[in-house]
Coordinates of C-alpha atoms in Angstrom, one line a residue:
Chain E
M1 CA 7.0 -16.3 -7.3
L2 CA 8.6 -13.3 -9.1
F3 CA 6.8 -11.5 -12.0
N4 CA 10.1 -11.3 -13.9
S5 CA 10.9 -15.0 -13.6
L6 CA 10.5 -18.1 -15.9
H7 CA 8.1 -19.7 -13.5
F8 CA 5.8 -16.9 -13.8
L9 CA 6.1 -16.8 -17.6
L10 CA 4.7 -20.5 -17.5
F11 CA 2.4 -19.9 -14.6
L12 CA 0.5 -17.0 -16.1
P13 CA -0.6 -18.7 -19.4
V14 CA -1.8 -21.8 -17.4
V15 CA -3.9 -19.6 -15.2
L16 CA -5.2 -17.5 -18.1
G17 CA -6.1 -20.7 -20.0
A18 CA -8.0 -22.2 -17.0
Y19 CA -9.6 -18.9 -16.3
A20 CA -10.9 -18.7 -20.0
M21 CA -12.6 -22.1 -19.7
L22 CA -14.2 -21.7 -16.4
R23 CA -17.5 -19.9 -15.4
H24 CA -17.5 -17.2 -12.6
R25 CA -17.5 -19.4 -9.5
G26 CA -14.9 -21.8 -10.9
Q27 CA -12.7 -18.9 -11.9
N28 CA -12.7 -17.6 -8.4
R29 CA -11.9 -21.1 -6.9
M30 CA -9.1 -21.5 -9.6
L31 CA -7.7 -18.0 -8.8
L32 CA -7.6 -18.8 -5.1
I33 CA -5.6 -22.0 -5.7
A34 CA -3.5 -20.1 -8.2
S35 CA -2.8 -17.3 -5.6
Y36 CA -1.9 -19.8 -2.8
V37 CA 0.6 -21.5 -5.3
F38 CA 2.0 -18.1 -6.3
Y39 CA 2.7 -17.2 -2.7
G40 CA 3.6 -20.6 -1.6
W41 CA 6.4 -20.7 -4.1
W42 CA 8.6 -18.6 -1.8
D43 CA 7.8 -20.6 1.3
E44 CA 4.5 -22.5 1.9
R45 CA 4.6 -22.0 5.7
F46 CA 3.7 -18.5 5.5
L47 CA 0.5 -19.4 3.7
F48 CA -0.8 -20.3 7.2
L49 CA -0.4 -16.5 8.2
I50 CA -2.5 -15.6 5.2
A51 CA -5.1 -18.2 6.2
L52 CA -5.2 -16.8 9.8
S53 CA -5.7 -13.3 8.7
T54 CA -8.5 -14.5 6.3
V55 CA -10.3 -16.5 8.9
V56 CA -10.1 -14.0 11.6
D57 CA -11.2 -11.1 9.5
Y58 CA -14.0 -13.1 7.7
W59 CA -15.3 -14.1 11.3
C60 CA -14.9 -10.7 12.7
G61 CA -16.6 -9.0 9.6
L62 CA -19.6 -11.2 10.1
T63 CA -19.7 -10.6 13.8
I64 CA -19.7 -6.9 13.3
G65 CA -22.1 -6.7 10.4
R66 CA -24.6 -9.6 11.1
G67 CA -24.0 -10.5 14.7
R68 CA -23.4 -14.2 14.2
L69 CA -22.2 -16.6 11.7
T70 CA -24.2 -19.7 10.5
G71 CA -23.0 -23.2 11.3
R72 CA -21.8 -23.7 7.8
Q73 CA -19.9 -20.5 7.9
R74 CA -18.1 -21.5 11.0
L75 CA -17.4 -25.0 9.9
V76 CA -15.9 -23.6 6.6
A77 CA -13.7 -21.0 8.4
S78 CA -12.6 -23.4 11.2
S79 CA -11.7 -26.2 8.7
W80 CA -9.8 -23.6 6.4
L81 CA -7.5 -22.6 9.4
A82 CA -7.0 -26.2 10.7
L83 CA -6.3 -27.5 7.2
S84 CA -3.8 -24.6 6.5
A85 CA -2.0 -25.3 9.7
L86 CA -1.7 -29.0 8.9
C87 CA -0.8 -28.6 5.1
F88 CA 1.5 -25.5 5.3
V89 CA 3.2 -25.9 8.6
T90 CA 2.7 -29.2 10.3
I91 CA 3.8 -31.3 7.4
N92 CA 7.3 -31.0 6.2
W93 CA 7.0 -31.5 2.6
S94 CA 10.6 -31.9 2.0
A95 CA 10.3 -35.3 3.6
V96 CA 8.2 -36.6 0.7
R97 CA 10.2 -37.9 -2.1
L98 CA 8.7 -37.7 -5.5
G99 CA 11.5 -39.3 -7.5
G100 CA 15.3 -39.5 -7.4
P101 CA 17.5 -42.7 -6.9
E102 CA 15.4 -43.8 -3.9
G103 CA 12.1 -43.6 -5.8
I104 CA 8.8 -42.3 -4.4
G105 CA 8.6 -42.5 -0.6
V106 CA 8.3 -40.8 2.7
D107 CA 10.8 -40.1 5.5
W108 CA 8.5 -40.6 8.4
S109 CA 11.1 -39.4 10.9
T110 CA 11.0 -35.8 9.7
L111 CA 7.4 -35.7 8.2
I112 CA 6.1 -33.7 11.1
D113 CA 7.7 -30.4 11.9
P114 CA 7.9 -30.1 15.7
L115 CA 7.3 -26.4 15.6
G116 CA 4.4 -26.9 13.0
G117 CA 2.9 -29.5 15.6
W118 CA 2.5 -26.5 17.9
A119 CA 1.1 -24.3 15.2
L120 CA -1.6 -26.9 14.5
C121 CA -2.4 -27.0 18.3
G122 CA -2.6 -23.3 18.3
A123 CA -4.8 -23.2 15.3
L124 CA -7.1 -26.0 16.8
G125 CA -7.2 -24.0 20.1
L126 CA -8.1 -20.8 18.2
V127 CA -10.9 -22.5 16.4
A128 CA -12.2 -24.0 19.7
I129 CA -12.2 -20.7 21.4
A130 CA -13.8 -18.9 18.5
N131 CA -16.6 -21.4 18.4
L132 CA -17.0 -21.5 22.1
F133 CA -17.4 -17.8 22.5
H134 CA -19.4 -17.4 19.4
G135 CA -22.7 -17.9 21.1
L136 CA -21.8 -15.6 24.0
V137 CA -20.6 -12.7 21.7
S138 CA -23.7 -12.9 19.5
R139 CA -25.9 -12.4 22.5
L140 CA -24.0 -9.1 23.5
D141 CA -25.6 -5.8 22.6
E142 CA -24.8 -4.5 19.1
D143 CA -22.3 -1.8 20.2
R144 CA -20.2 -4.2 22.3
R145 CA -20.4 -7.0 19.8
R146 CA -19.2 -4.7 17.0
K147 CA -16.4 -3.3 19.2
I148 CA -15.1 -6.8 20.1
G149 CA -15.2 -7.8 16.4
L150 CA -13.2 -4.7 15.3
C151 CA -10.6 -5.1 18.2
T152 CA -10.1 -8.8 17.7
S153 CA -9.3 -8.1 13.9
I154 CA -6.9 -5.2 14.6
V155 CA -5.2 -7.0 17.5
V156 CA -4.6 -10.2 15.6
N157 CA -3.4 -8.5 12.5
L158 CA -1.1 -6.1 14.4
T159 CA 0.1 -9.0 16.5
V160 CA 1.1 -11.1 13.4
L161 CA 2.8 -8.0 11.9
G162 CA 4.5 -7.2 15.2
V163 CA 5.9 -10.6 15.7
F164 CA 7.1 -11.4 12.3
K165 CA 8.2 -8.0 11.3
Y166 CA 9.0 -5.7 14.2
F167 CA 9.7 -8.0 17.2
N168 CA 13.5 -8.4 16.6
F169 CA 13.8 -4.7 15.7
F170 CA 12.1 -3.4 18.8
V171 CA 14.1 -5.9 21.0
G172 CA 17.2 -4.9 19.4
S173 CA 16.4 -1.1 19.9
A174 CA 15.6 -1.8 23.6
E175 CA 18.9 -3.5 24.0
D176 CA 20.9 -0.7 22.5
A177 CA 19.0 1.7 24.7
L178 CA 19.8 -0.4 27.8
Q179 CA 23.4 -0.7 26.8
G180 CA 23.6 3.0 26.4
L181 CA 22.4 3.3 29.9
G182 CA 25.2 1.0 31.1
F183 CA 23.2 -2.2 31.5
D184 CA 24.5 -5.4 29.8
A185 CA 21.2 -6.4 28.2
Q186 CA 20.9 -9.8 26.3
L187 CA 17.2 -10.0 25.4
L188 CA 15.3 -12.7 23.6
R189 CA 15.5 -12.7 19.8
L190 CA 13.2 -14.7 17.4
D191 CA 14.7 -16.8 14.6
I192 CA 12.2 -15.9 12.1
V193 CA 12.3 -14.9 8.3
L194 CA 10.1 -11.9 7.3
P195 CA 7.2 -13.2 5.3
V196 CA 6.9 -11.7 1.9
G197 CA 4.4 -8.8 1.5
I198 CA 3.1 -9.2 5.0
S199 CA 2.5 -5.4 5.5
F200 CA 0.5 -5.2 2.2
Y201 CA -2.0 -8.0 3.0
T202 CA -2.5 -7.3 6.7
F203 CA -3.3 -3.7 5.8
Q204 CA -5.7 -4.8 3.0
T205 CA -7.5 -7.3 5.2
M206 CA -7.7 -5.0 8.3
C207 CA -9.4 -2.2 6.3
Y208 CA -12.1 -4.7 5.5
T209 CA -13.2 -5.1 9.0
I210 CA -12.7 -1.4 9.7
D211 CA -15.0 -0.6 6.7
V212 CA -17.7 -3.2 7.8
Y213 CA -17.6 -1.5 11.2
R214 CA -18.0 1.9 9.6
G215 CA -21.0 0.6 7.7
K216 CA -19.2 1.3 4.4
L217 CA -19.9 -2.2 3.0
P218 CA -21.8 -5.4 4.2
P219 CA -19.8 -8.3 5.4
T220 CA -19.0 -11.1 2.9
A221 CA -20.8 -14.1 3.5
R222 CA -19.1 -16.4 0.9
F223 CA -15.8 -17.5 2.5
L224 CA -14.0 -18.3 -0.7
D225 CA -14.7 -14.8 -2.3
F226 CA -13.1 -13.2 0.9
A227 CA -10.2 -15.6 0.9
L228 CA -9.6 -14.5 -2.7
Y229 CA -9.8 -10.8 -1.7
V230 CA -7.0 -11.4 0.9
A231 CA -4.8 -13.6 -1.4
Y232 CA -5.5 -12.2 -4.9
F233 CA -2.1 -13.0 -6.5
P234 CA -1.5 -10.1 -8.8
Q235 CA -1.4 -7.6 -5.9
L236 CA -0.7 -9.8 -2.9
V237 CA 3.0 -9.3 -2.1
A238 CA 3.5 -5.6 -3.2
G239 CA 0.2 -4.1 -3.6
P240 CA -1.6 -1.9 -4.7
I241 CA -3.4 -2.1 -1.4
E242 CA -7.1 -2.6 -2.5
R243 CA -10.2 -1.3 -0.8
P244 CA -12.7 -3.9 -0.1
N245 CA -15.6 -1.9 -1.5
E246 CA -13.6 -1.7 -4.7
L247 CA -12.0 -5.1 -5.2
L248 CA -14.6 -7.5 -3.4
P249 CA -17.5 -6.5 -5.8
R250 CA -15.2 -7.1 -8.8
L251 CA -14.4 -10.7 -7.5
Q252 CA -18.0 -11.3 -6.4
N253 CA -19.6 -10.4 -9.8
P254 CA -18.8 -12.1 -13.1
R255 CA -16.2 -10.3 -15.4
H256 CA -16.7 -9.0 -18.8
F257 CA -13.9 -8.8 -21.3
E258 CA -13.1 -6.1 -23.7
L259 CA -10.3 -6.0 -26.2
A260 CA -9.3 -2.5 -25.0
Q261 CA -8.8 -3.9 -21.5
I262 CA -6.6 -6.8 -22.7
Q263 CA -4.6 -4.2 -24.8
R264 CA -4.2 -2.0 -21.8
G265 CA -3.2 -4.9 -19.6
L266 CA -0.6 -6.1 -22.0
Y267 CA 0.9 -2.5 -22.3
L268 CA 1.0 -2.2 -18.5
I269 CA 2.9 -5.6 -18.2
L270 CA 5.3 -4.4 -20.9
L271 CA 5.8 -0.9 -19.2
G272 CA 6.3 -2.7 -15.8
L273 CA 8.9 -5.0 -17.1
F274 CA 10.7 -2.2 -18.8
K275 CA 10.8 -0.2 -15.7
K276 CA 12.0 -3.2 -13.6
V277 CA 14.2 -5.2 -15.9
A278 CA 15.7 -2.4 -18.1
I279 CA 15.9 0.4 -15.6
A280 CA 15.6 -0.6 -11.9
D281 CA 18.0 -3.6 -12.4
G282 CA 20.2 -1.6 -14.8
V283 CA 21.0 1.0 -12.1
A284 CA 21.0 -1.2 -9.1
A285 CA 24.7 -2.1 -9.3
S286 CA 25.6 1.7 -9.7
V287 CA 23.6 2.5 -6.5
Y288 CA 25.2 -0.5 -4.7
S289 CA 28.7 0.5 -5.8
I290 CA 28.3 3.5 -3.6
Y291 CA 25.9 2.7 -0.8
N292 CA 27.7 -0.5 -0.1
S293 CA 31.2 0.8 -0.7
T294 CA 33.8 0.2 2.1
G295 CA 36.0 3.0 1.1
T296 CA 35.5 6.8 1.4
V297 CA 32.8 8.2 -0.9
G298 CA 32.8 11.7 -2.4
G299 CA 30.0 14.2 -2.5
L300 CA 29.6 13.8 -6.3
D301 CA 29.2 10.0 -5.9
V302 CA 26.6 10.4 -3.1
A303 CA 24.6 12.8 -5.3
A304 CA 24.7 10.6 -8.4
A305 CA 24.1 7.3 -6.5
T306 CA 21.1 8.9 -4.6
L307 CA 19.7 10.2 -8.0
L308 CA 19.8 6.9 -9.4
F309 CA 18.3 5.3 -6.3
C310 CA 15.3 7.6 -6.8
V311 CA 15.0 6.1 -10.3
Q312 CA 15.6 2.6 -9.1
V313 CA 13.0 2.6 -6.2
Y314 CA 10.5 4.4 -8.5
C315 CA 10.9 2.0 -11.3
D316 CA 11.2 -1.0 -9.2
F317 CA 8.0 -0.2 -7.3
S318 CA 5.8 1.5 -9.9
G319 CA 7.0 -1.3 -12.3
Y320 CA 5.6 -4.1 -10.0
S321 CA 2.3 -2.1 -9.5
D322 CA 2.1 -1.8 -13.5
I323 CA 2.6 -5.5 -13.9
A324 CA 0.1 -6.3 -11.1
R325 CA -2.5 -4.0 -12.7
G326 CA -1.7 -5.5 -16.2
V327 CA -2.1 -9.1 -15.1
S328 CA -5.3 -8.3 -13.2
K329 CA -6.7 -6.5 -16.3
L330 CA -6.0 -9.8 -18.3
L331 CA -8.3 -11.4 -15.7
G332 CA -10.9 -8.7 -16.2
I333 CA -10.4 -7.2 -12.8
D334 CA -9.2 -3.5 -12.4
L335 CA -6.8 -2.5 -9.7
V336 CA -6.3 1.1 -8.4
T337 CA -3.6 3.3 -9.9
N338 CA -0.7 3.5 -7.5
F339 CA 1.7 6.0 -9.2
R340 CA 1.0 9.3 -11.2
A341 CA 4.3 10.6 -12.4
P342 CA 5.4 11.4 -8.7
F343 CA 8.7 13.2 -9.4
F344 CA 6.8 15.9 -11.2
S345 CA 5.3 17.0 -7.9
R346 CA 5.7 20.6 -6.7
S347 CA 4.9 20.0 -2.9
P348 CA 5.1 17.1 -0.4
A349 CA 1.2 17.2 -0.4
E350 CA 1.1 16.7 -4.1
F351 CA 3.9 14.1 -3.9
W352 CA 1.8 12.0 -1.5
Q353 CA -1.1 12.2 -4.0
R354 CA 1.1 10.8 -6.7
W355 CA 3.5 8.3 -5.0
H356 CA 2.2 5.0 -3.5
I357 CA -1.3 6.3 -3.7
S358 CA -2.9 3.2 -2.2
L359 CA -0.7 3.4 1.0
S360 CA -1.0 7.1 1.4
T361 CA -4.8 7.1 1.1
W362 CA -4.8 4.0 3.5
L363 CA -2.8 5.9 6.1
R364 CA -5.1 9.0 5.6
D365 CA -8.3 7.2 6.0
Y366 CA -7.5 4.6 8.7
L367 CA -4.8 6.3 10.7
F368 CA -4.6 10.1 10.1
M369 CA -8.5 10.8 10.3
P370 CA -9.1 8.6 13.5
L371 CA -6.1 10.2 15.1
V372 CA -7.5 13.9 14.5
F373 CA -11.2 12.9 15.2
L374 CA -10.5 10.8 18.3
D375 CA -8.6 13.6 19.8
P376 CA -10.7 16.1 21.6
R377 CA -8.1 18.8 20.9
R378 CA -8.0 18.0 17.1
R379 CA -4.4 18.4 16.7
I380 CA -3.8 18.0 13.0
Y381 CA -0.2 18.4 12.8
L382 CA 0.6 16.0 15.7
A383 CA -1.7 13.4 13.9
L384 CA 0.1 14.1 10.7
M385 CA 3.6 13.5 12.2
I386 CA 2.5 10.3 13.9
T387 CA 0.9 9.0 10.6
M388 CA 4.2 9.7 8.6
L389 CA 6.4 8.1 11.3
V390 CA 4.2 5.0 11.3
G391 CA 4.2 5.2 7.5
G392 CA 7.9 5.3 7.5
L393 CA 8.0 2.3 9.8
W394 CA 5.5 0.5 7.8
H395 CA 8.4 0.3 5.1
G396 CA 10.8 -1.6 7.2
A397 CA 11.9 -2.4 10.7
S398 CA 14.8 0.1 10.8
W399 CA 15.2 3.6 12.2
N400 CA 16.3 5.1 8.8
F401 CA 12.6 4.4 7.5
V402 CA 11.3 6.2 10.6
L403 CA 13.6 9.1 9.9
W404 CA 12.4 9.2 6.3
G405 CA 8.8 9.2 7.4
G406 CA 9.6 11.9 9.9
F407 CA 11.3 14.0 7.3
H408 CA 8.3 13.8 5.0
G409 CA 5.9 14.4 8.0
L410 CA 8.0 17.6 8.7
L411 CA 7.7 18.6 5.0
L412 CA 4.1 18.2 5.0
V413 CA 3.6 20.3 8.2
V414 CA 5.8 23.1 7.0
H415 CA 4.0 23.1 3.6
A416 CA 0.6 23.2 5.4
V417 CA 1.7 26.2 7.6
Y418 CA 2.9 27.9 4.5
R419 CA -0.4 27.3 2.6
D420 CA -2.3 28.5 5.5
R421 CA -0.5 31.9 5.3
W422 CA -0.3 31.9 1.5
P423 CA -3.3 29.9 -0.1
A424 CA -2.7 27.8 -3.2
P425 CA -3.3 29.9 -6.4
D426 CA -5.7 28.6 -9.1
P427 CA -3.3 26.0 -11.0
R428 CA -4.5 27.5 -14.4
A429 CA -3.1 30.8 -13.3
V430 CA 0.5 29.5 -12.4
R431 CA 3.1 30.5 -14.9
R432 CA 5.1 27.6 -16.6
W433 CA 8.4 28.7 -15.1
R434 CA 7.1 28.6 -11.8
V435 CA 5.8 25.2 -12.3
V436 CA 9.1 24.0 -13.5
A437 CA 11.0 25.8 -10.7
G438 CA 8.5 24.2 -8.1
I439 CA 9.0 20.8 -9.5
A440 CA 13.0 21.2 -9.4
L441 CA 13.0 22.6 -5.9
F442 CA 10.7 19.9 -4.5
F443 CA 12.7 17.2 -6.4
A444 CA 15.9 18.5 -4.8
I445 CA 14.4 18.2 -1.3
N446 CA 12.8 14.8 -2.1
W447 CA 16.1 13.5 -3.5
Y448 CA 17.7 13.9 -0.2
S449 CA 15.0 12.2 1.6
F450 CA 15.8 9.0 -0.5
L451 CA 19.3 9.1 0.8
L452 CA 17.6 8.6 4.4
F453 CA 15.5 5.8 2.8
R454 CA 18.4 4.0 1.3
A455 CA 21.3 4.5 3.9
G456 CA 22.2 1.4 5.9
S457 CA 23.0 3.1 9.2
F458 CA 22.9 6.6 11.0
A459 CA 26.6 6.7 10.4
Q460 CA 26.2 6.4 6.7
I461 CA 23.5 9.2 6.7
F462 CA 26.0 11.3 8.6
D463 CA 29.0 10.6 6.3
F464 CA 27.0 11.0 3.2
T465 CA 25.3 14.2 4.2
T466 CA 28.7 15.6 5.2
A467 CA 30.0 14.5 1.8
L468 CA 27.3 16.3 0.1
A469 CA 27.6 19.5 2.1
T470 CA 31.3 19.9 1.8
G471 CA 31.7 18.5 -1.7
A472 CA 34.3 16.2 -0.5
G473 CA 36.0 14.3 -3.4
G474 CA 35.6 17.2 -5.8
M475 CA 34.4 16.2 -9.2
H476 CA 35.7 12.6 -9.1
L477 CA 33.2 10.1 -9.8
S478 CA 33.9 6.5 -8.8
M479 CA 30.4 5.1 -9.1
K480 CA 29.8 2.3 -11.5
L481 CA 28.0 3.4 -14.5
P482 CA 24.4 2.3 -15.3
A483 CA 23.7 -0.5 -17.8
L484 CA 23.0 0.6 -21.3
S485 CA 19.4 -0.5 -21.0
A486 CA 18.9 2.1 -18.2
M487 CA 20.7 4.9 -20.1
L488 CA 18.3 4.3 -23.1
G489 CA 15.3 3.6 -20.9
I490 CA 15.4 6.6 -18.5
P491 CA 14.8 9.4 -21.2
L492 CA 12.0 7.4 -22.5
L493 CA 10.4 6.9 -19.2
L494 CA 11.0 10.6 -18.5
G495 CA 9.1 11.4 -21.6
L496 CA 6.2 9.0 -20.9
D497 CA 5.8 10.5 -17.2
L498 CA 6.0 14.0 -18.7
L499 CA 3.2 13.2 -21.2
E500 CA 1.1 11.8 -18.4
Y501 CA 1.9 14.8 -16.1
A502 CA 1.2 17.4 -18.9
T503 CA -2.1 15.8 -20.1
G504 CA -3.3 14.5 -16.7
D505 CA -4.1 11.3 -18.6
A506 CA -2.3 7.9 -18.1
L507 CA -3.8 6.8 -21.4
A508 CA -2.1 9.8 -23.3
Y509 CA 0.3 7.6 -25.1
R510 CA -2.6 6.1 -27.1
R511 CA -3.3 9.4 -28.7
V512 CA 0.1 9.4 -30.7
P513 CA 0.1 8.1 -34.2
A514 CA 0.0 4.4 -34.7
W515 CA 3.5 4.3 -36.2
A516 CA 4.9 6.0 -33.2
R517 CA 3.1 3.6 -30.8
G518 CA 4.3 0.8 -32.7
A519 CA 7.9 2.2 -32.5
L520 CA 7.3 2.7 -28.6
Y521 CA 6.2 -1.0 -28.1
A522 CA 9.2 -2.3 -30.2
F523 CA 11.7 0.0 -28.2
L524 CA 10.2 -1.2 -25.0
I525 CA 10.6 -4.8 -26.0
F526 CA 14.2 -4.2 -27.3
V527 CA 15.2 -2.5 -24.1
I528 CA 13.7 -5.2 -21.9
I529 CA 15.5 -7.8 -24.0
M530 CA 18.7 -5.9 -23.5
G531 CA 17.9 -5.5 -19.7
T532 CA 17.7 -9.3 -19.3
G533 CA 21.5 -9.2 -19.2
N534 CA 21.4 -7.1 -16.1
E535 CA 21.8 -8.8 -12.7
P536 CA 18.2 -9.5 -11.6
T537 CA 17.5 -8.1 -8.1
E538 CA 14.4 -8.9 -6.0
F539 CA 11.6 -6.2 -6.0
I540 CA 12.5 -3.7 -3.2
Y541 CA 9.1 -3.4 -1.8
F542 CA 8.8 -7.2 -1.2
Q543 CA 10.6 -6.7 2.1
F544 CA 7.9 -4.3 3.2
Chain H
M1 CA -21.1 27.2 5.8
T2 CA -20.3 29.3 2.6
D3 CA -18.4 31.8 4.9
V4 CA -16.4 29.0 6.4
F5 CA -15.4 27.8 2.9
R6 CA -14.6 31.4 1.7
T7 CA -12.5 32.2 4.7
L8 CA -10.6 28.9 4.7
F9 CA -9.8 28.9 1.0
R10 CA -9.4 32.7 0.8
Q11 CA -11.9 32.8 -2.2
P12 CA -14.4 35.5 -1.3
A13 CA -16.4 34.9 -4.6
L14 CA -16.6 31.1 -3.9
E15 CA -20.2 29.9 -4.4
L16 CA -21.3 26.5 -3.0
H17 CA -23.4 24.0 -4.8
D18 CA -24.1 20.4 -4.0
D19 CA -21.9 18.9 -6.9
L20 CA -18.9 20.9 -5.8
T21 CA -16.0 18.6 -5.1
S22 CA -12.3 19.0 -3.8
E23 CA -11.2 18.8 -7.5
D24 CA -13.0 22.2 -8.2
V25 CA -11.4 24.2 -5.4
A26 CA -7.8 25.1 -5.5
G27 CA -5.8 23.9 -2.4
W28 CA -8.6 21.6 -1.2
D29 CA -6.4 18.5 -0.4
S30 CA -6.9 16.0 2.6
L31 CA -5.3 18.3 5.2
K32 CA -7.4 21.3 4.1
H33 CA -10.4 19.0 4.3
V34 CA -9.7 18.1 7.9
S35 CA -9.2 21.9 8.7
L36 CA -12.6 22.6 7.0
M37 CA -14.4 20.0 9.1
I38 CA -12.8 21.3 12.3
H39 CA -13.9 24.8 11.4
L40 CA -17.5 23.6 10.6
E41 CA -17.5 21.8 14.0
Q42 CA -16.5 25.0 15.9
E43 CA -18.9 27.2 13.8
L44 CA -22.0 25.0 14.0
G45 CA -21.3 23.3 17.4
I46 CA -21.4 19.8 16.1
K47 CA -18.9 16.8 16.2
F48 CA -17.8 14.7 13.3
H49 CA -16.4 11.2 13.4
S50 CA -13.4 10.2 11.2
H51 CA -15.7 7.6 9.2
E52 CA -18.2 10.4 8.4
V53 CA -15.3 12.6 7.1
V54 CA -13.7 10.0 4.9
R55 CA -17.0 9.1 3.3
L56 CA -17.8 12.6 1.9
T57 CA -17.4 13.0 -1.8
N58 CA -19.0 16.5 -2.4
V59 CA -20.6 19.5 -0.7
G60 CA -24.1 18.0 -1.1
E61 CA -23.2 14.9 1.1
L62 CA -21.5 17.3 3.6
R63 CA -24.9 19.5 3.7
S64 CA -26.9 16.1 4.3
L65 CA -24.4 15.0 7.0
I66 CA -24.7 18.4 8.8
R67 CA -28.5 18.3 8.5
E68 CA -28.5 14.7 9.9
K69 CA -26.4 16.0 12.9
F70 CA -28.7 18.9 13.6
A71 CA -31.8 16.5 13.4
R72 CA -30.2 14.2 15.9
Q73 CA -29.4 16.9 18.4
P74 CA -32.1 17.6 21.1
A75 CA -34.4 20.6 20.4
G76 CA -32.8 23.9 21.6
Q77 CA -29.3 22.9 21.1
A78 CA -29.1 23.3 17.4

């Protein structure tokens, strides 16, 4: 279900209404059902993968932290997986008629999906194996038991991610490589659709078991709380990627409501819709007109379209994060800040402290740090390059994302070497013109990196870079102009981000006089309404 | 420990106290943090794990961690 859809407009009040009437435990059960409905709206079959991640990590967490599960815990987890396989994959719900000219009925010949039957057998097999080996694992010494729990979680999650997101990519790349060597290779491809937001929830659930292993938090005994942590709908499909020690206690404890929190939540939803509907959707067609053009493209077109793509991807993604945080605030649950005026960064290090913060900190804590401290030679720059290449690949199964990650990795290494020689001055002592020049210089470099991010092929990267370098096409601009909502919205967004950057406070907009704040809200609503005329596009980060 | 901080951050007058955090020292980002830990490893002859490094929030916690490491080492090695 999309945040900017009519379905969500009906879904949210129903959820909020039910939430207000229920007590804490009831709220959690209702939120879990709502989250499964929200995700199942795209395709209910992928709910099985969420259930699989949930059960495996719940089981592994308890194995690591407590050594064993109680009979009841095993029964609940096993039933959850088996029922999920049955309800979400085995039964073909389109065979059930709820009306129409033939009335209510069931087409028995297609009710059971053959592939789904295998999934059910697989789930039952997994449950049987887990229960069979449970006693054996619980009798092992603590160190081995903890390692088995951690490895099982990582292997299962990365296998799910690998099969559904990267299998065809790696097979295709291997085919290309073999063909390059003169072999006529035709390797197996899987006919699968990428499950929405799979990279987000696998990372979120995996860091739970890692944190339990590191002793950062105790394992969660209550299955439904953990299932809600994995599937919590505001941030399920595009983040922010929440840490278990932050989100789990908020779900496990009763929530308290304050008027200020609801006001902030509504503002964030408004701001997110403004970024997505008025700006991101308003410039999407302009970017498309150049990056999907079949003709020759000039340097000015590439420059302008890439600039607008920076705006598009920022508004699209940070807009989603804002709505997610806003919706969650209405439920009394705070989510982490994911963006802090990122285009005002003066260095790659600062950029990654401001852009997709929940991913960059995840990569730092769960990939970069282990890479450095597991390596006896402590090679920081090698670990950094690997981290950024993986971070690039996380965005999508395509080499241009790897290139983008590598480009940023290189920037970070160069910057770190530079800072080793010339340490950072005290920020308070830096003159204003140097700050402005630093922001402009790094933006110019970063702007080019988004060409790598958006390009459809290496050939396009080469052509567009050549066009930029040679200035081909002169001053002729053939790009489709952005929608009016975007042209009005971009200066306002720039102003809001500048205010946040200058004050270091995301709530700085509240300090302006009431009349100006009223005018701001009215303008946001006006531009959003104007933006509803733009061709809606799916959130870019869903594909990640 | 103070010397390692002063050399790494090139701030000869830097004074350490338990509440000092990365926010208070210019240039103390995650990369510098890792460099700092590696320098401390070399200087003090101890080894850190990644989960210990990510858990630290201030200089006080770093001192406690180092004290713990020394306490765990067999007598004579510290």
